[in-house]
Amino acid sequence: MKFFIDTANLEQIKEAQALGILDGVTTNPSLMAKEGITGVHNIIKHYKTICDLVIGDVSAEVIATDFEGMVKQGEELAALNPQIVVKLPMLKEGIKACKYFSDKGIKTNMTLVFSAGQALLAAKAGATYVSPFIGRLDDISTDGLHLIAEIRQIYDNYNFQTEILAASVRHTMHIIDCAKLGADVITGPLKAIEGLLSHPLTDIGLAKFLADFKKGN
Ligand code: E4P
């Protein structure tokens, strides 16, 4: 299972990379804006910096919503670094662009996926990754994890190679549940990833070991 961090915050990306378990980064226009990164020039510069910080895939999202615009922006993004994965919105034009890029051997991530049908189309178009947004489904009282299970079943039925990138992961249990369901990748905040470390018995056990060591020294 791959772990991506879902942020444009360089400090958090560095921290996750230092853990040694990071496989990539996902960003989106909202995450860029949150870090105060605005304007095409600064956004491009930021992508380059992220690529230099991590080993692995870096999803960079197009802003265009028409095929020609997506192709132009996607080609510009892909030219920045071989680590770049062109992130495309789940629209009719996005599917066309996905097919265009997969035929050219350029990695893609179909984003804003909320149904099994959308995920099926993304796989048919040859997407490298499909991003079902589980947290946002949970937000509207719909079971986001159920969608992961549905997509897993469909992809396994036909041996689709598109990787299921569980996105909009909000907390640690989402990661565990996605792992149980066979998601290929999760992308989430550092806090959710670091939550996997925590267990009170680990802390209690370590405190006891250290105290016992001190007694003998
Ligand atoms: C995925 O690539 C998106 O950037 C992200 O996971 C969205 O998460 P959110 O619903 O927490 O904004």
Tab-separated table of C-alpha atoms and ligand atoms in Angstrom:
chain	number	residue	atom	x	y	z
A	1	MET	CA	0.000	0.000	0.000
A	2	LYS	CA	1.326	3.450	-0.915
A	3	PHE	CA	1.113	6.455	1.405
A	4	PHE	CA	0.727	9.908	-0.138
A	5	ILE	CA	0.478	13.115	1.873
A	6	ASP	CA	-2.347	15.447	0.891
A	7	THR	CA	-0.915	18.914	1.356
A	8	ALA	CA	1.060	21.731	-0.249
A	9	ASN	CA	2.728	22.560	3.081
A	10	LEU	CA	6.468	22.083	2.622
A	11	GLU	CA	7.229	21.528	6.327
A	12	GLN	CA	4.683	18.728	6.555
A	13	ILE	CA	5.945	17.192	3.322
A	14	LYS	CA	9.515	17.251	4.712
A	15	GLU	CA	8.346	15.700	7.977
A	16	ALA	CA	6.502	12.895	6.183
A	17	GLN	CA	9.465	12.298	3.869
A	18	ALA	CA	11.789	12.088	6.885
A	19	LEU	CA	9.627	9.268	8.286
A	20	GLY	CA	10.826	7.190	5.348
A	21	ILE	CA	7.403	5.800	4.459
A	22	LEU	CA	6.205	8.448	2.011
A	23	ASP	CA	5.415	7.390	-1.558
A	24	GLY	CA	4.148	10.682	-2.943
A	25	VAL	CA	2.183	13.898	-2.599
A	26	THR	CA	-1.239	15.031	-3.758
A	27	THR	CA	-2.211	18.675	-4.015
A	28	ASN	CA	-5.203	20.580	-5.287
A	29	PRO	CA	-5.953	24.264	-5.928
A	30	SER	CA	-7.532	24.643	-2.465
A	31	LEU	CA	-4.460	23.185	-0.731
A	32	MET	CA	-2.222	25.560	-2.730
A	33	ALA	CA	-4.390	28.544	-1.777
A	34	LYS	CA	-4.272	27.468	1.884
A	35	GLU	CA	-0.476	27.873	1.775
A	36	GLY	CA	-0.823	31.270	0.083
A	37	ILE	CA	0.524	29.934	-3.236
A	38	THR	CA	-1.301	31.843	-5.961
A	39	GLY	CA	-0.655	32.653	-9.623
A	40	VAL	CA	0.566	30.206	-12.258
A	41	HIS	CA	4.247	31.135	-11.843
A	42	ASN	CA	4.267	30.522	-8.081
A	43	ILE	CA	2.228	27.329	-8.369
A	44	ILE	CA	4.651	25.898	-10.963
A	45	LYS	CA	7.598	26.878	-8.751
A	46	HIS	CA	5.943	25.183	-5.783
A	47	TYR	CA	5.429	21.938	-7.727
A	48	LYS	CA	9.125	21.936	-8.631
A	49	THR	CA	10.070	22.420	-4.963
A	50	ILE	CA	7.779	19.565	-3.886
A	51	CYS	CA	9.326	17.266	-6.523
A	52	ASP	CA	12.789	18.098	-5.158
A	53	LEU	CA	11.687	17.253	-1.605
A	54	VAL	CA	10.162	13.836	-2.211
A	55	ILE	CA	10.875	10.600	-3.983
A	56	GLY	CA	7.646	9.542	-5.664
A	57	ASP	CA	4.597	10.770	-7.507
A	58	VAL	CA	3.400	14.362	-7.167
A	59	SER	CA	-0.145	15.034	-8.370
A	60	ALA	CA	-0.530	18.455	-10.013
A	61	GLU	CA	-4.045	19.538	-10.971
A	62	VAL	CA	-5.110	21.247	-14.195
A	63	ILE	CA	-7.466	24.219	-13.881
A	64	ALA	CA	-8.921	24.040	-17.403
A	65	THR	CA	-12.226	22.253	-17.904
A	66	ASP	CA	-12.065	21.856	-21.703
A	67	PHE	CA	-10.072	19.124	-23.480
A	68	GLU	CA	-7.630	21.455	-25.264
A	69	GLY	CA	-6.956	23.448	-22.107
A	70	MET	CA	-6.430	20.299	-20.021
A	71	VAL	CA	-4.004	18.906	-22.608
A	72	LYS	CA	-2.043	22.174	-22.739
A	73	GLN	CA	-1.828	22.573	-18.968
A	74	GLY	CA	-1.221	18.862	-18.388
A	75	GLU	CA	1.661	18.801	-20.866
A	76	GLU	CA	3.206	21.845	-19.197
A	77	LEU	CA	2.899	20.221	-15.779
A	78	ALA	CA	4.228	16.848	-16.953
A	79	ALA	CA	7.256	18.582	-18.505
A	80	LEU	CA	8.279	19.963	-15.088
A	81	ASN	CA	9.473	16.635	-13.715
A	82	PRO	CA	8.899	12.911	-14.433
A	83	GLN	CA	7.427	12.653	-10.911
A	84	ILE	CA	4.425	14.762	-11.925
A	85	VAL	CA	1.069	13.013	-12.251
A	86	VAL	CA	-1.492	15.079	-14.170
A	87	LYS	CA	-4.591	15.433	-12.032
A	88	LEU	CA	-7.784	15.753	-14.081
A	89	PRO	CA	-11.352	16.442	-12.972
A	90	MET	CA	-13.980	13.735	-13.505
A	91	LEU	CA	-15.740	15.358	-16.440
A	92	LYS	CA	-16.419	14.178	-19.994
A	93	GLU	CA	-13.500	16.349	-21.148
A	94	GLY	CA	-11.386	15.015	-18.288
A	95	ILE	CA	-11.938	11.436	-19.451
A	96	LYS	CA	-10.904	12.413	-22.997
A	97	ALA	CA	-7.787	14.095	-21.630
A	98	CYS	CA	-7.049	11.063	-19.448
A	99	LYS	CA	-7.125	8.799	-22.517
A	100	TYR	CA	-4.901	11.266	-24.381
A	101	PHE	CA	-2.289	11.294	-21.614
A	102	SER	CA	-2.381	7.540	-20.952
A	103	ASP	CA	-1.829	6.870	-24.677
A	104	LYS	CA	1.256	9.098	-24.406
A	105	GLY	CA	2.537	7.297	-21.307
A	106	ILE	CA	1.950	10.319	-19.043
A	107	LYS	CA	0.700	9.454	-15.546
A	108	THR	CA	-2.804	10.636	-14.603
A	109	ASN	CA	-4.962	10.936	-11.505
A	110	MET	CA	-8.719	11.253	-12.061
A	111	THR	CA	-9.974	13.395	-9.209
A	112	LEU	CA	-13.363	14.261	-7.692
A	113	VAL	CA	-14.628	10.697	-8.062
A	114	PHE	CA	-17.787	9.940	-6.093
A	115	SER	CA	-19.286	6.870	-7.802
A	116	ALA	CA	-18.338	3.412	-9.039
A	117	GLY	CA	-19.442	4.386	-12.560
A	118	GLN	CA	-17.013	7.293	-12.628
A	119	ALA	CA	-14.231	4.991	-11.430
A	120	LEU	CA	-15.074	2.463	-14.157
A	121	LEU	CA	-14.761	5.165	-16.824
A	122	ALA	CA	-11.445	6.353	-15.365
A	123	ALA	CA	-10.051	2.812	-15.601
A	124	LYS	CA	-11.346	2.442	-19.181
A	125	ALA	CA	-9.533	5.685	-20.052
A	126	GLY	CA	-6.312	4.212	-18.662
A	127	ALA	CA	-5.939	6.406	-15.573
A	128	THR	CA	-2.876	5.647	-13.448
A	129	TYR	CA	-4.821	6.580	-10.304
A	130	VAL	CA	-8.484	7.084	-9.502
A	131	SER	CA	-9.286	9.288	-6.494
A	132	PRO	CA	-12.552	8.498	-4.709
A	133	PHE	CA	-13.141	11.200	-2.065
A	134	ILE	CA	-14.264	9.192	0.949
A	135	GLY	CA	-14.367	11.997	3.532
A	136	ARG	CA	-16.581	14.186	1.380
A	137	LEU	CA	-19.021	11.278	0.912
A	138	ASP	CA	-19.044	10.740	4.682
A	139	ASP	CA	-19.763	14.481	5.042
A	140	ILE	CA	-23.084	14.004	3.229
A	141	SER	CA	-24.058	10.878	5.201
A	142	THR	CA	-22.989	8.481	2.449
A	143	ASP	CA	-20.582	5.632	3.181
A	144	GLY	CA	-17.286	6.638	1.537
A	145	LEU	CA	-15.663	3.316	2.386
A	146	HIS	CA	-18.420	1.421	0.579
A	147	LEU	CA	-17.288	3.149	-2.614
A	148	ILE	CA	-13.733	1.866	-2.097
A	149	ALA	CA	-15.102	-1.691	-1.780
A	150	GLU	CA	-17.216	-1.289	-4.940
A	151	ILE	CA	-14.315	0.018	-7.005
A	152	ARG	CA	-11.996	-2.752	-5.701
A	153	GLN	CA	-14.517	-5.375	-6.802
A	154	ILE	CA	-14.994	-3.860	-10.262
A	155	TYR	CA	-11.263	-3.397	-10.891
A	156	ASP	CA	-10.518	-6.951	-9.719
A	157	ASN	CA	-13.311	-8.399	-11.900
A	158	TYR	CA	-11.591	-7.077	-15.010
A	159	ASN	CA	-8.010	-6.831	-13.822
A	160	PHE	CA	-7.899	-3.059	-14.401
A	161	GLN	CA	-4.440	-1.728	-13.544
A	162	THR	CA	-5.672	1.714	-12.396
A	163	GLU	CA	-4.673	2.173	-8.761
A	164	ILE	CA	-7.349	3.091	-6.219
A	165	LEU	CA	-6.097	6.220	-4.464
A	166	ALA	CA	-8.392	6.729	-1.485
A	167	ALA	CA	-8.585	10.520	-1.146
A	168	SER	CA	-10.236	12.919	1.253
A	169	VAL	CA	-8.941	10.685	4.038
A	170	ARG	CA	-9.675	12.578	7.232
A	171	HIS	CA	-8.473	10.384	10.088
A	172	THR	CA	-6.424	7.350	11.041
A	173	MET	CA	-9.282	4.826	10.963
A	174	HIS	CA	-9.963	5.771	7.351
A	175	ILE	CA	-6.434	4.541	6.564
A	176	ILE	CA	-6.916	1.226	8.386
A	177	ASP	CA	-10.297	0.644	6.729
A	178	CYS	CA	-8.914	1.490	3.275
A	179	ALA	CA	-6.071	-0.983	3.860
A	180	LYS	CA	-8.581	-3.699	4.825
A	181	LEU	CA	-10.601	-3.018	1.682
A	182	GLY	CA	-7.557	-3.212	-0.580
A	183	ALA	CA	-7.114	0.415	-1.642
A	184	ASP	CA	-3.747	0.686	-3.403
A	185	VAL	CA	-2.951	4.146	-2.042
A	186	ILE	CA	-4.232	6.536	0.594
A	187	THR	CA	-3.683	10.261	0.611
A	188	GLY	CA	-4.307	12.169	3.794
A	189	PRO	CA	-3.006	14.732	6.256
A	190	LEU	CA	0.173	14.064	8.249
A	191	LYS	CA	-1.886	13.881	11.448
A	192	ALA	CA	-3.902	10.907	10.128
A	193	ILE	CA	-0.726	9.097	9.047
A	194	GLU	CA	1.043	9.763	12.349
A	195	GLY	CA	-2.042	8.501	14.185
A	196	LEU	CA	-1.039	4.999	13.047
A	197	LEU	CA	1.894	5.225	15.459
A	198	SER	CA	-0.141	5.746	18.592
A	199	HIS	CA	-1.025	3.149	21.184
A	200	PRO	CA	-1.163	3.833	24.938
A	201	LEU	CA	0.279	0.379	25.694
A	202	THR	CA	3.359	1.263	23.602
A	203	ASP	CA	3.875	4.416	25.691
A	204	ILE	CA	3.258	2.585	28.999
A	205	GLY	CA	5.507	-0.312	27.964
A	206	LEU	CA	8.345	1.971	26.898
A	207	ALA	CA	8.117	4.026	30.101
A	208	LYS	CA	8.405	0.785	32.106
A	209	PHE	CA	11.379	-0.487	30.073
A	210	LEU	CA	13.223	2.816	30.532
A	211	ALA	CA	12.433	2.961	34.258
A	212	ASP	CA	13.643	-0.638	34.747
A	213	PHE	CA	16.822	0.106	32.804
A	214	LYS	CA	17.516	3.097	35.096
A	215	LYS	CA	17.088	0.889	38.214
A	216	GLY	CA	19.912	-1.369	37.079
A	217	ASN	CA	22.276	1.534	36.265
B	1	E4P	C1	-7.243	14.501	-3.195
B	1	E4P	O1	-6.388	14.427	-4.024
B	1	E4P	C2	-7.729	15.752	-2.606
B	1	E4P	O2	-6.679	16.673	-2.596
B	1	E4P	C3	-8.153	15.622	-1.173
B	1	E4P	O3	-7.942	14.336	-0.660
B	1	E4P	C4	-9.407	16.297	-0.801
B	1	E4P	O4	-9.633	16.131	0.586
B	1	E4P	P1	-10.680	17.003	1.414
B	1	E4P	O5	-12.038	16.467	1.145
B	1	E4P	O6	-10.272	16.784	2.843
B	1	E4P	O7	-10.525	18.424	0.960
